Amino acid sequence: MELVEMVTNIMTKNGLVMSFLVVGAVMALANALGKATKGRIAGSAIAIVFGLILALVGGLVTGGEKGLSDIAMFSGLAVMGGGMLRDFSIVSTAFGASLEEIKKAGLPGILALFIGVILAFVIGAIFAFAFGYTSAADMATIGAGAVTFIVGPVTGAAVGASSEVVAISIAIGVLKSIVVMIATPMLAKPLGLNNPKSAMIFGGLMGTTSGVAAGLAATDERLVPYGAMTATFYTGTGCLLCPSILYLALTMFF
């Protein structure tokens, strides 16, 4: 009993360090299961599903609103999954991309970025309206979530959406990421995903960096840098367009 209390105290007092340990363990297990499927299902997709299950368990056990982080010994997950590290991830990923490289995709690659962002936003906004979220702020936030789970909360914070709507936008983005991860290897052949240029256009259209990277890794690891590169620009484009031009367009009608 004393050992259990000692471990619990250590995990509680060193929450952020322990959160990396927990996430690392989940990723290790997910990657092992992904290899067992011979790459048909990416380890990242399995890890996200595990994360959602653990969040549900944490919410049911504590009756709280922050998932597993509501349990004291896992409180560091709230910091690790918070806005600070999210924004750091956006910036660090963007620094890894080169504007000169994206030019290699030519006009189709640039068009793919804008078509992908606008189309996802419009589809998300339509679904939001269909389910009763009729204000411009709510529709913009949920539409931005359909762009990516990063763009959703960024847009929600900018337009003043409620935490409930922001949560929905994140859920939509996570679902999109999982679908892209799983579907990419299956659709790679009919889509012609067998060269860097097609991978860059695909990344620009889909946009979810984690989904594109994991899906292309299961298809052909050599294509990952190209798809991830334009997917990164997609995220940046979404963060610029969704809380500004696209949101203002919605305010003209709602």
Tab-separated table of N, CA and C in Angstrom, residues 26-37 39-53 178 181-182 214:
chain	number	residue	atom	x	y	z
A	26	VAL	N	1.566	4.326	-24.478
A	26	VAL	CA	0.424	4.141	-25.377
A	26	VAL	C	0.892	4.052	-26.829
A	27	MET	N	1.839	4.926	-27.216
A	27	MET	CA	2.362	4.909	-28.582
A	27	MET	C	3.104	3.604	-28.880
A	28	ALA	N	3.868	3.112	-27.908
A	28	ALA	CA	4.603	1.857	-28.106
A	28	ALA	C	3.639	0.699	-28.343
A	29	LEU	N	2.587	0.644	-27.543
A	29	LEU	CA	1.593	-0.417	-27.704
A	29	LEU	C	0.858	-0.269	-29.041
A	30	ALA	N	0.494	0.980	-29.390
A	30	ALA	CA	-0.234	1.221	-30.635
A	30	ALA	C	0.613	0.861	-31.856
A	31	ASN	N	1.891	1.208	-31.823
A	31	ASN	CA	2.776	0.883	-32.946
A	31	ASN	C	2.973	-0.626	-33.086
A	32	ALA	N	3.032	-1.309	-31.946
A	32	ALA	CA	3.155	-2.768	-31.992
A	32	ALA	C	1.919	-3.399	-32.627
A	33	LEU	N	0.742	-2.883	-32.269
A	33	LEU	CA	-0.495	-3.391	-32.864
A	33	LEU	C	-0.577	-3.023	-34.343
A	34	GLY	N	-0.061	-1.814	-34.690
A	34	GLY	CA	-0.057	-1.405	-36.085
A	34	GLY	C	0.806	-2.326	-36.933
A	35	LYS	N	1.959	-2.735	-36.399
A	35	LYS	CA	2.825	-3.671	-37.117
A	35	LYS	C	2.157	-5.028	-37.269
A	36	ALA	N	1.344	-5.392	-36.281
A	36	ALA	CA	0.640	-6.673	-36.349
A	36	ALA	C	-0.374	-6.706	-37.494
A	37	THR	N	-0.855	-5.516	-37.887
A	37	THR	CA	-1.789	-5.452	-39.025
A	37	THR	C	-1.052	-5.332	-40.349
A	39	GLY	N	0.834	-2.954	-41.342
A	39	GLY	CA	0.793	-1.596	-41.862
A	39	GLY	C	-0.545	-1.166	-42.421
A	40	ARG	N	-1.541	-2.032	-42.377
A	40	ARG	CA	-2.855	-1.657	-42.923
A	40	ARG	C	-3.520	-0.574	-42.074
A	41	ILE	N	-3.268	-0.629	-40.762
A	41	ILE	CA	-3.776	0.409	-39.859
A	41	ILE	C	-2.571	1.047	-39.182
A	42	ALA	N	-2.431	2.361	-39.344
A	42	ALA	CA	-1.270	3.056	-38.787
A	42	ALA	C	-1.313	3.062	-37.261
A	43	GLY	N	-0.127	2.976	-36.650
A	43	GLY	CA	-0.048	3.023	-35.196
A	43	GLY	C	-0.618	4.303	-34.627
A	44	SER	N	-0.472	5.419	-35.359
A	44	SER	CA	-1.015	6.699	-34.890
A	44	SER	C	-2.530	6.651	-34.763
A	45	ALA	N	-3.182	5.981	-35.714
A	45	ALA	CA	-4.642	5.863	-35.669
A	45	ALA	C	-5.082	5.075	-34.447
A	46	ILE	N	-4.360	3.987	-34.171
A	46	ILE	CA	-4.682	3.159	-33.003
A	46	ILE	C	-4.439	3.957	-31.721
A	47	ALA	N	-3.358	4.731	-31.697
A	47	ALA	CA	-3.040	5.534	-30.505
A	47	ALA	C	-4.125	6.560	-30.227
A	48	ILE	N	-4.662	7.191	-31.276
A	48	ILE	CA	-5.724	8.175	-31.088
A	48	ILE	C	-6.977	7.511	-30.518
A	49	VAL	N	-7.292	6.323	-31.014
A	49	VAL	CA	-8.450	5.584	-30.484
A	49	VAL	C	-8.236	5.262	-29.010
A	50	PHE	N	-7.023	4.813	-28.659
A	50	PHE	CA	-6.700	4.544	-27.259
A	50	PHE	C	-6.880	5.812	-26.419
A	51	GLY	N	-6.413	6.941	-26.956
A	51	GLY	CA	-6.531	8.207	-26.239
A	51	GLY	C	-7.978	8.585	-25.973
A	52	LEU	N	-8.829	8.382	-26.974
A	52	LEU	CA	-10.253	8.685	-26.801
A	52	LEU	C	-10.892	7.778	-25.756
A	53	ILE	N	-10.503	6.501	-25.762
A	53	ILE	CA	-11.044	5.557	-24.779
A	53	ILE	C	-10.609	5.938	-23.368
A	178	ILE	N	-8.250	10.128	-38.241
A	178	ILE	CA	-8.294	8.665	-38.186
A	178	ILE	C	-8.736	8.087	-39.529
A	181	MET	N	-5.926	8.350	-42.027
A	181	MET	CA	-4.887	7.361	-41.722
A	181	MET	C	-5.235	5.990	-42.274
A	182	ILE	N	-6.471	5.567	-42.034
A	182	ILE	CA	-6.884	4.214	-42.400
A	182	ILE	C	-7.169	4.096	-43.895
A	214	ALA	N	0.778	9.454	-41.385
A	214	ALA	CA	0.608	8.047	-41.028
A	214	ALA	C	0.079	7.241	-42.204
